[in-house]
Amino acid sequence: MRRWVQIHEKDNVAVALVTMEEGTRVTFNGSLFETREEIPKGHKFALQNLPKDGEVIKYGSVIGRLKTDVSCGGWIHTHNLQTTLSAGGEYVYQPEKNEAEGGARKKGFGTSREKLFFEGYLRPDGRVGTRNELWIIPTVGCVNEIAEKLARDFEREKASGVDCVTAFTHPYGCSQMGEDQENTRRVLASLIRHPNAGGILVLGLGCENSNIEVLKGYIGEYDKERVRFLSCQETGDELGAGMEALRELNRHAGAARREKTGVDKLVVGLKCGGSDGLSGITANPVVGRFSDLFLLAGGATILTEVPEMFGAERQLMNRCKDEETCQKTVELVQSFQEYFLKNGQTIYENPSPGNKKGGISTLEDKSLGCVQKSGSAKVEGILRYGEMIEGPGLHLLNAPGNDLVSATALAASGAQVIVFTTGRGTPFASPVPTIKISSNTDVYQKKRHWIDFDAGGVVREGSVEESGENLLRLVLRVASGEYVQAEKNGFHGMAIWKQGVTM
């Protein structure tokens, strides 16, 4: 097993793949040196003598500037490295030659534009679900407990063809203003239309701002066999009425059957959380390989977490299909920077305590690793928060880094499956099947009940290409009905992005 890796030929640092004791001998470019101190797994050490104020290069790009001199073999982390990022700056569109198709054709999957399929539930609007669930969606937090009780009570009655009964509770729907209220309405409407639900009970109170009649204007046309509405203030026995509505939805959903469907009907969200120093070496590049293969076959992927594009945004901008899309990406990044400043927060202090413990030192370090989930494909479009994806290819979505908030945003924009990389591990679940991918085998072995796929083998005998192809196979199996660990645990969740005043 390799003990360290230089990720890019331009890098002046290497990453420890295992904890390296002080005095560990390293041979690099024909020279021999020793580590100056213990280098924890996932952390960086200098490959040459580096001066104070010198730039540190990782992934072939600058990830920060040194606060002190660092000798060859010295540990580089938050104690001696600081970000180079600052607000403002000009962006110029410098399109790159697209490498995704050639890269995806290396071997195995994607040697031609072969058609890939999954078994899904075809809905009347033409979209395809990867699950056939009964969802209870409250219009307002006041009815959360009723929604949860209905879900618990009806679980025993669900048809054999129904995967589960879930209440997606939230604290919003009233006492909101302006764009904050609009965001809630858009996300709720998108979830009500989501194809992973074979039946949806929209549960309202009656006096809320985002009441049922208001929401209907955002939902638009809907399948009346698949969606029922219930206003609790307008019925004497809301629990009895709710159970009866669920029985009707259950009969309809229970009759649905999976059909063979091309992946041009499948949207996969790309997400990470609890990253470590190996995430940008193993799990994220594996997801990038998957994404390139999947897009080549006609699918669609969505990358979000705008704060974790800061420091790597130019790479994404230069991969945009045209200058107009690049300008929309600039606006996406700048609007998020303004959001931070408007709320009196520092833009570029993003790595969490877990990130730092795992070896990530600056936001550039984190972002350059994060965006590798997008592979090398062109950026085809930019989505507003709550906006539905309309075509194939890679899209960028406006949402924050918070795991549950951004995963919910991916689902609301049309993702029927999410792939989620992590170096620390997490049990969270989203509205759609979320495949957890560990960056290291230790987390996979310790948390087998959380993790679905181990990318840690890349640092041993495996390869990014092979692991990406294996991940593609897993995604197709999950889209066809194989449960992920979170589903086996009975976990579901959702969270709406709160942005405004609460009255």
Coordinates of C-alpha atoms in Angstrom, one line a residue:
M1 CA 0.0 0.0 0.0
R2 CA 1.2 3.5 -0.8
R3 CA 2.0 5.6 2.2
W4 CA 1.6 9.0 0.5
V5 CA 0.6 10.6 -2.8
Q6 CA 1.3 13.7 -4.8
I7 CA -2.1 14.3 -6.4
H8 CA -0.9 16.6 -9.3
E9 CA 2.5 16.9 -10.9
K10 CA 2.6 20.6 -10.0
D11 CA 1.9 20.0 -6.3
N12 CA 4.6 21.0 -3.8
V13 CA 2.9 19.0 -1.1
A14 CA 1.9 15.3 -0.7
V15 CA -0.9 13.8 1.3
A16 CA -0.3 11.0 3.8
L17 CA -2.5 8.0 3.0
V18 CA -1.6 6.5 6.4
T19 CA -0.3 8.2 9.5
M20 CA 3.4 8.7 9.0
E21 CA 5.7 8.8 12.0
E22 CA 8.3 11.4 12.5
G23 CA 11.4 10.4 10.6
T24 CA 9.5 8.4 7.9
R25 CA 11.8 8.2 4.8
V26 CA 10.3 9.6 1.6
T27 CA 11.8 9.3 -1.8
F28 CA 10.6 12.0 -4.3
N29 CA 12.1 12.9 -7.7
G30 CA 15.2 10.9 -6.9
S31 CA 15.8 12.6 -3.5
L32 CA 15.5 11.2 -0.1
F33 CA 14.2 13.1 2.9
E34 CA 12.4 12.4 6.2
T35 CA 9.2 13.7 7.7
R36 CA 9.9 16.4 10.3
E37 CA 7.1 15.3 12.6
E38 CA 4.1 12.9 12.6
I39 CA 1.9 13.5 9.6
P40 CA -1.7 12.3 10.4
K41 CA -3.5 10.3 7.7
G42 CA -5.1 12.7 5.2
H43 CA -2.8 15.6 6.1
K44 CA -0.2 17.4 3.9
F45 CA 3.6 17.6 4.1
A46 CA 6.0 19.6 2.1
L47 CA 7.9 18.1 -0.8
Q48 CA 10.5 20.9 -0.8
N49 CA 11.6 23.8 1.4
L50 CA 8.8 26.4 1.2
P51 CA 9.2 30.0 2.4
K52 CA 6.9 32.2 4.5
D53 CA 4.2 33.7 2.3
G54 CA 4.9 31.0 -0.3
E55 CA 2.0 29.4 -2.1
V56 CA 1.0 25.9 -1.3
I57 CA -0.1 23.9 -4.4
K58 CA -2.5 20.9 -4.2
Y59 CA -4.7 19.5 -7.0
G60 CA -2.4 21.6 -9.3
S61 CA -3.9 24.8 -7.8
V62 CA -3.2 27.2 -4.9
I63 CA -4.8 26.2 -1.7
G64 CA -3.3 28.9 0.6
R65 CA -0.3 30.9 1.6
L66 CA 2.2 29.9 4.4
K67 CA 2.4 31.9 7.6
T68 CA 5.9 30.5 8.3
D69 CA 8.8 28.8 6.6
V70 CA 8.3 25.1 6.2
S71 CA 11.1 22.7 5.6
C72 CA 10.9 19.7 3.3
G73 CA 9.0 17.0 5.1
G74 CA 7.2 19.4 7.4
W75 CA 3.5 19.2 8.3
I76 CA 1.3 21.8 6.6
H77 CA -2.1 22.5 8.2
T78 CA -4.1 25.2 9.8
H79 CA -1.3 26.2 12.2
N80 CA 0.9 27.4 9.3
L81 CA -1.4 27.9 6.3
Q82 CA -4.0 30.6 5.5
T83 CA -6.5 31.2 2.7
T84 CA -5.7 33.4 -0.2
L85 CA -9.3 34.1 -1.0
S86 CA -11.0 37.5 -0.6
A87 CA -14.2 39.1 -1.6
G88 CA -14.6 40.5 -5.1
G89 CA -12.4 39.8 -8.1
E90 CA -13.0 39.6 -11.8
Y91 CA -14.0 36.4 -13.7
V92 CA -13.1 35.9 -17.3
Y93 CA -14.6 33.0 -19.4
Q94 CA -11.7 30.9 -20.6
P95 CA -13.3 27.7 -21.9
E96 CA -11.5 24.4 -21.5
K97 CA -11.4 21.6 -24.0
N98 CA -14.0 19.1 -22.7
E99 CA -12.4 15.8 -21.6
A100 CA -15.4 14.0 -20.2
E101 CA -16.3 12.0 -23.2
G102 CA -12.7 10.8 -23.9
G103 CA -12.1 10.1 -20.2
A104 CA -15.3 8.1 -19.9
R105 CA -14.4 6.0 -22.9
K106 CA -11.1 4.7 -21.3
K107 CA -12.4 1.2 -20.6
G108 CA -15.4 -0.8 -19.3
F109 CA -18.7 1.2 -19.3
G110 CA -18.8 4.0 -21.9
T111 CA -16.6 2.5 -24.6
S112 CA -19.4 3.7 -26.8
R113 CA -22.6 5.6 -26.1
E114 CA -24.3 2.5 -24.9
K115 CA -27.8 2.7 -23.6
L116 CA -28.1 2.1 -19.8
F117 CA -31.3 1.2 -18.1
F118 CA -33.0 1.0 -14.7
E119 CA -36.3 -0.3 -13.5
G120 CA -38.5 2.6 -12.4
Y121 CA -42.1 3.7 -11.9
L122 CA -43.4 5.7 -14.9
R123 CA -45.7 8.5 -13.8
P124 CA -48.4 10.2 -16.0
D125 CA -46.3 13.4 -16.4
G126 CA -43.5 11.3 -18.1
R127 CA -41.1 11.4 -15.1
V128 CA -39.9 8.2 -13.5
G129 CA -39.6 7.3 -9.8
T130 CA -37.0 5.1 -8.3
R131 CA -39.3 4.5 -5.3
N132 CA -43.0 4.0 -4.8
E133 CA -43.6 5.6 -1.4
L134 CA -46.6 7.3 0.3
W135 CA -45.6 10.8 1.3
I136 CA -47.4 13.1 3.8
I137 CA -46.3 16.7 3.2
P138 CA -47.5 19.3 5.7
T139 CA -48.1 22.8 4.4
V140 CA -47.2 24.2 7.8
G141 CA -45.3 23.1 10.9
C142 CA -48.5 23.3 13.0
V143 CA -49.7 19.9 11.6
N144 CA -46.4 18.1 11.9
E145 CA -47.5 15.8 14.7
I146 CA -50.7 14.8 12.9
A147 CA -48.6 14.0 9.8
E148 CA -46.2 11.8 11.9
K149 CA -49.1 10.0 13.6
L150 CA -50.8 9.3 10.3
A151 CA -47.5 7.9 8.9
R152 CA -47.0 5.7 11.9
D153 CA -50.5 4.4 12.0
F154 CA -50.8 3.7 8.3
E155 CA -47.4 1.9 7.9
R156 CA -49.2 -1.3 9.0
E157 CA -51.8 -1.0 6.2
K158 CA -49.5 -0.1 3.3
A159 CA -49.7 -2.3 0.2
S160 CA -47.0 -4.8 -0.6
G161 CA -45.9 -2.7 -3.6
V162 CA -45.5 0.5 -1.5
D163 CA -42.0 1.0 -0.1
C164 CA -42.8 3.1 3.0
V165 CA -45.1 5.8 4.5
T166 CA -43.2 8.9 5.4
A167 CA -44.1 12.3 6.8
F168 CA -41.8 15.1 5.7
T169 CA -42.2 17.5 8.6
H170 CA -40.7 21.1 8.7
P171 CA -41.3 24.2 10.8
Y172 CA -42.3 26.6 7.9
G173 CA -45.3 27.5 5.8
C174 CA -46.4 30.5 7.9
S175 CA -45.0 33.6 9.5
Q176 CA -42.7 34.0 6.5
M177 CA -42.2 36.9 4.1
G178 CA -40.9 37.6 0.6
E179 CA -38.4 35.3 -1.0
D180 CA -38.2 33.2 2.1
Q181 CA -41.8 32.3 1.8
E182 CA -41.5 31.7 -1.9
N183 CA -38.7 29.3 -1.4
T184 CA -40.8 27.2 1.0
R185 CA -43.7 27.1 -1.5
R186 CA -41.4 26.2 -4.4
V187 CA -39.8 23.3 -2.5
L188 CA -43.1 21.9 -1.1
A189 CA -44.6 22.1 -4.6
S190 CA -41.6 20.3 -6.1
L191 CA -41.8 17.5 -3.6
I192 CA -45.5 17.1 -4.1
R193 CA -44.8 16.6 -7.8
H194 CA -41.8 14.2 -7.2
P195 CA -42.0 10.9 -9.0
N196 CA -40.6 8.9 -6.1
A197 CA -44.0 9.2 -4.4
G198 CA -46.7 6.9 -5.6
G199 CA -49.2 8.8 -3.5
I200 CA -49.0 12.2 -1.7
L201 CA -51.3 13.5 1.0
V202 CA -50.9 17.3 1.3
L203 CA -51.9 18.1 4.9
G204 CA -52.8 21.7 5.7
L205 CA -54.1 23.5 8.8
G206 CA -56.3 26.1 7.0
C207 CA -55.2 29.5 8.2
E208 CA -51.5 29.4 7.2
N209 CA -49.9 31.7 4.6
S210 CA -48.9 28.7 2.4
N211 CA -52.3 27.0 2.6
I212 CA -53.5 24.4 0.3
E213 CA -55.2 26.7 -2.2
V214 CA -52.1 28.9 -2.4
L215 CA -49.9 25.9 -2.9
K216 CA -52.1 24.6 -5.7
G217 CA -51.0 27.6 -7.7
Y218 CA -47.3 26.5 -7.4
I219 CA -48.1 22.8 -8.0
G220 CA -49.8 23.4 -11.3
E221 CA -51.3 20.4 -13.1
Y222 CA -51.2 17.2 -11.0
D223 CA -52.4 13.6 -11.1
K224 CA -55.6 13.6 -9.1
E225 CA -55.2 9.8 -8.5
R226 CA -51.8 10.4 -6.9
V227 CA -52.4 13.6 -4.8
R228 CA -55.0 14.2 -2.1
F229 CA -55.5 17.4 0.0
L230 CA -56.7 17.6 3.5
S231 CA -57.3 20.8 5.6
C232 CA -57.4 19.9 9.3
Q233 CA -59.5 22.9 10.3
E234 CA -62.2 22.1 7.8
T235 CA -62.9 18.5 9.0
G236 CA -64.2 17.2 12.3
D237 CA -61.9 14.2 12.5
E238 CA -58.6 15.0 10.7
L239 CA -57.1 11.6 11.7
G240 CA -60.0 9.6 10.3
A241 CA -60.1 11.7 7.1
G242 CA -56.3 11.4 6.8
M243 CA -56.4 7.6 7.1
E244 CA -59.2 7.3 4.5
A245 CA -57.2 9.5 2.1
L246 CA -54.2 7.3 2.6
R247 CA -56.2 4.2 1.9
E248 CA -57.3 5.7 -1.5
L249 CA -53.7 6.6 -2.3
N250 CA -52.4 3.2 -1.1
R251 CA -54.8 1.4 -3.6
H252 CA -53.5 3.6 -6.4
A253 CA -49.8 3.3 -5.5
G254 CA -50.1 -0.4 -4.8
A255 CA -51.0 -1.1 -8.4
A256 CA -47.9 0.5 -9.8
R257 CA -45.2 -1.7 -11.3
R258 CA -41.5 -1.1 -12.3
E259 CA -40.7 -0.8 -16.0
K260 CA -37.4 -0.9 -17.9
T261 CA -36.4 2.8 -18.5
G262 CA -33.4 4.5 -20.0
V263 CA -31.2 6.6 -17.8
D264 CA -32.2 9.7 -19.8
K265 CA -35.1 9.7 -17.2
L266 CA -32.7 9.5 -14.2
V267 CA -31.3 12.5 -12.3
V268 CA -28.6 12.0 -9.7
G269 CA -27.6 14.6 -7.1
L270 CA -23.9 15.0 -6.2
K271 CA -23.2 15.8 -2.6
C272 CA -20.5 15.5 0.1
G273 CA -20.3 16.1 3.9
G274 CA -17.9 15.4 6.7
S275 CA -15.0 15.4 4.1
D276 CA -11.4 14.5 5.1
G277 CA -8.0 14.7 3.4
L278 CA -8.7 11.6 1.4
S279 CA -12.1 12.8 0.0
G280 CA -10.4 14.6 -2.9
I281 CA -8.2 11.6 -3.6
T282 CA -10.7 8.7 -3.5
A283 CA -14.5 9.3 -3.0
N284 CA -14.9 12.6 -4.9
P285 CA -12.9 11.5 -8.0
V286 CA -14.8 8.2 -8.0
V287 CA -18.1 10.1 -8.1
G288 CA -16.6 12.3 -10.8
R289 CA -15.8 9.2 -12.9
F290 CA -19.3 7.9 -12.3
S291 CA -20.8 11.3 -13.4
D292 CA -18.9 11.3 -16.6
L293 CA -19.9 7.8 -17.5
F294 CA -23.5 8.5 -16.5
L295 CA -23.7 11.7 -18.5
L296 CA -22.2 9.9 -21.6
A297 CA -25.1 7.5 -21.4
G298 CA -27.7 10.4 -21.4
G299 CA -28.3 10.9 -17.7
A300 CA -28.3 14.2 -15.7
T301 CA -26.4 15.1 -12.6
I302 CA -26.7 18.1 -10.2
L303 CA -23.9 19.6 -8.2
T304 CA -24.7 21.9 -5.3
E305 CA -23.1 23.4 -2.2
V306 CA -22.2 26.8 -3.6
P307 CA -19.9 27.8 -0.6
E308 CA -17.9 24.7 -1.4
M309 CA -17.3 26.0 -4.9
F310 CA -15.5 29.1 -3.5
G311 CA -11.8 28.8 -4.5
A312 CA -12.7 26.3 -7.3
E313 CA -15.3 28.3 -9.1
R314 CA -13.1 29.3 -12.0
Q315 CA -12.7 25.6 -12.9
L316 CA -16.5 25.3 -13.1
M317 CA -16.9 28.6 -15.0
N318 CA -14.4 27.6 -17.6
R319 CA -16.2 24.3 -18.1
C320 CA -19.5 26.0 -18.9
K321 CA -21.0 25.2 -22.3
D322 CA -21.0 28.9 -23.3
E323 CA -20.4 32.4 -22.1
E324 CA -24.0 32.9 -21.0
T325 CA -23.9 29.9 -18.7
C326 CA -20.5 31.1 -17.4
Q327 CA -22.1 34.5 -16.5
K328 CA -24.9 32.7 -14.7
T329 CA -22.3 30.8 -12.7
V330 CA -20.6 34.0 -11.8
E331 CA -23.9 35.4 -10.6
L332 CA -24.5 32.2 -8.6
V333 CA -21.2 32.5 -6.8
Q334 CA -21.4 36.3 -6.2
S335 CA -25.0 36.1 -4.9
F336 CA -23.9 33.6 -2.3
Q337 CA -21.0 35.8 -1.3
E338 CA -23.4 38.7 -0.9
Y339 CA -25.7 36.4 1.2
F340 CA -22.8 35.8 3.6
L341 CA -21.9 39.5 3.8
K342 CA -25.5 40.6 4.3
N343 CA -25.7 38.3 7.3
G344 CA -22.4 39.6 8.7
Q345 CA -20.5 36.4 8.2
T346 CA -17.0 35.6 6.9
I347 CA -17.1 34.3 3.4
Y348 CA -14.1 32.1 3.4
E349 CA -14.1 30.3 6.8
N350 CA -15.9 27.1 5.7
P351 CA -14.0 24.0 6.7
S352 CA -15.7 22.4 9.8
P353 CA -13.9 21.0 12.8
G354 CA -14.3 17.5 11.3
N355 CA -12.9 18.7 8.0
K356 CA -9.8 20.1 9.7
K357 CA -9.2 17.0 11.8
G358 CA -9.3 15.0 8.6
G359 CA -6.6 17.1 7.0
I360 CA -8.5 19.9 5.1
S361 CA -6.8 23.3 6.0
T362 CA -8.5 26.0 3.9
L363 CA -11.6 26.6 1.8
E364 CA -9.6 26.3 -1.4
D365 CA -8.3 22.9 -0.1
K366 CA -11.9 21.8 0.6
S367 CA -13.5 23.2 -2.6
L368 CA -10.9 21.9 -5.1
G369 CA -11.5 18.4 -3.6
C370 CA -15.3 18.9 -3.6
V371 CA -15.8 19.9 -7.2
Q372 CA -14.2 16.7 -8.4
K373 CA -17.6 15.1 -7.8
S374 CA -18.6 16.8 -11.1
G375 CA -16.0 15.0 -13.2
S376 CA -14.9 16.8 -16.3
A377 CA -18.1 17.3 -18.1
K378 CA -19.4 20.6 -19.4
V379 CA -21.8 22.6 -17.2
E380 CA -25.0 22.7 -19.1
G381 CA -27.2 24.9 -16.9
I382 CA -27.7 26.7 -13.6
L383 CA -30.7 26.1 -11.3
R384 CA -32.3 28.4 -8.9
Y385 CA -33.2 27.0 -5.4
G386 CA -36.4 25.0 -5.9
E387 CA -36.1 25.1 -9.7
M388 CA -36.7 21.8 -11.6
I389 CA -34.1 20.4 -14.0
E390 CA -35.3 20.2 -17.6
G391 CA -32.5 18.5 -19.6
P392 CA -29.6 16.1 -19.5
G393 CA -26.0 16.9 -18.5
L394 CA -24.3 18.5 -15.5
H395 CA -26.1 21.3 -13.8
L396 CA -25.2 23.6 -10.8
L397 CA -27.8 24.3 -8.2
N398 CA -28.0 27.3 -5.8
A399 CA -28.1 25.8 -2.3
P400 CA -25.9 26.0 0.9
G401 CA -23.5 23.3 2.1
N402 CA -25.7 22.0 5.0
D403 CA -26.2 18.3 4.3
L404 CA -29.9 18.0 4.8
V405 CA -30.8 21.4 3.3
S406 CA -28.8 20.8 0.1
A407 CA -29.9 17.2 -0.3
T408 CA -33.5 18.3 0.0
A409 CA -32.7 21.0 -2.6
L410 CA -31.3 18.3 -4.9
A411 CA -34.5 16.3 -4.6
A412 CA -36.7 19.4 -5.1
S413 CA -34.8 20.0 -8.4
G414 CA -35.6 16.5 -9.6
A415 CA -32.9 14.1 -8.3
Q416 CA -34.4 10.7 -7.7
V417 CA -31.1 9.4 -6.2
I418 CA -28.2 11.2 -4.5
V419 CA -24.6 10.0 -4.2
F420 CA -23.0 11.4 -1.0
T421 CA -19.3 11.2 -0.2
T422 CA -18.0 11.4 3.4
G423 CA -14.7 10.9 5.2
R424 CA -16.2 11.1 8.7
G425 CA -19.5 9.2 8.2
T426 CA -23.1 10.3 8.7
P427 CA -26.5 8.6 9.3
F428 CA -28.6 11.4 7.7
A429 CA -31.2 10.7 5.1
S430 CA -32.9 12.8 2.5
P431 CA -36.3 12.6 0.6
V432 CA -34.7 10.3 -1.9
P433 CA -32.4 7.3 -1.7
T434 CA -28.9 8.6 -0.7
I435 CA -25.9 6.4 -1.4
K436 CA -23.2 7.0 1.2
I437 CA -19.6 6.6 -0.1
S438 CA -16.7 6.5 2.3
S439 CA -13.4 8.1 1.4
N440 CA -11.5 5.6 3.6
T441 CA -12.0 2.0 4.5
D442 CA -11.8 2.6 8.3
V443 CA -15.1 4.5 8.2
Y444 CA -16.7 1.9 6.0
Q445 CA -15.7 -0.9 8.3
K446 CA -16.8 1.0 11.5
K447 CA -20.1 2.2 10.1
R448 CA -21.3 -0.5 7.7
H449 CA -24.8 0.4 8.8
W450 CA -24.4 3.9 7.5
I451 CA -22.1 3.4 4.4
D452 CA -23.1 1.8 1.1
F453 CA -19.9 2.0 -0.9
D454 CA -16.2 2.1 0.1
A455 CA -13.9 4.2 -2.1
G456 CA -11.0 3.7 0.2
G457 CA -9.7 0.8 -1.9
V458 CA -8.5 3.4 -4.4
V459 CA -5.4 4.0 -2.2
R460 CA -4.7 0.2 -2.1
E461 CA -5.1 -2.0 -5.1
G462 CA -8.0 -0.3 -6.9
S463 CA -8.4 2.6 -9.3
V464 CA -10.7 5.6 -9.7
E465 CA -11.9 4.3 -13.0
E466 CA -12.8 0.9 -11.8
S467 CA -14.5 2.2 -8.6
G468 CA -16.4 4.7 -10.7
E469 CA -17.8 1.9 -12.9
N470 CA -18.7 -0.1 -9.8
L471 CA -20.5 3.0 -8.4
L472 CA -22.5 3.3 -11.6
R473 CA -23.6 -0.3 -11.3
L474 CA -24.7 0.4 -7.7
V475 CA -26.6 3.6 -8.7
L476 CA -28.5 1.6 -11.3
R477 CA -29.4 -1.1 -8.8
V478 CA -30.5 1.5 -6.2
A479 CA -32.6 3.3 -8.9
S480 CA -34.2 -0.1 -9.6
G481 CA -35.2 -0.8 -6.0
E482 CA -32.2 -1.9 -4.0
Y483 CA -32.4 -0.2 -0.6
V484 CA -29.5 2.0 0.7
Q485 CA -28.5 1.7 4.4
A486 CA -30.5 4.8 5.5
E487 CA -33.6 3.2 4.1
K488 CA -32.9 -0.1 5.8
N489 CA -32.6 1.9 9.0
G490 CA -36.0 3.5 8.3
F491 CA -34.5 7.0 8.0
H492 CA -36.0 9.8 5.9
G493 CA -35.6 13.6 6.3
M494 CA -36.0 17.0 4.7
A495 CA -35.0 20.6 5.5
I496 CA -36.0 23.8 3.8
W497 CA -33.4 26.7 3.4
K498 CA -34.4 29.4 5.8
Q499 CA -33.4 32.8 4.5
G500 CA -35.6 35.5 5.8
V501 CA -37.5 37.1 8.7
T502 CA -39.8 35.0 10.9
M503 CA -42.8 37.1 11.9

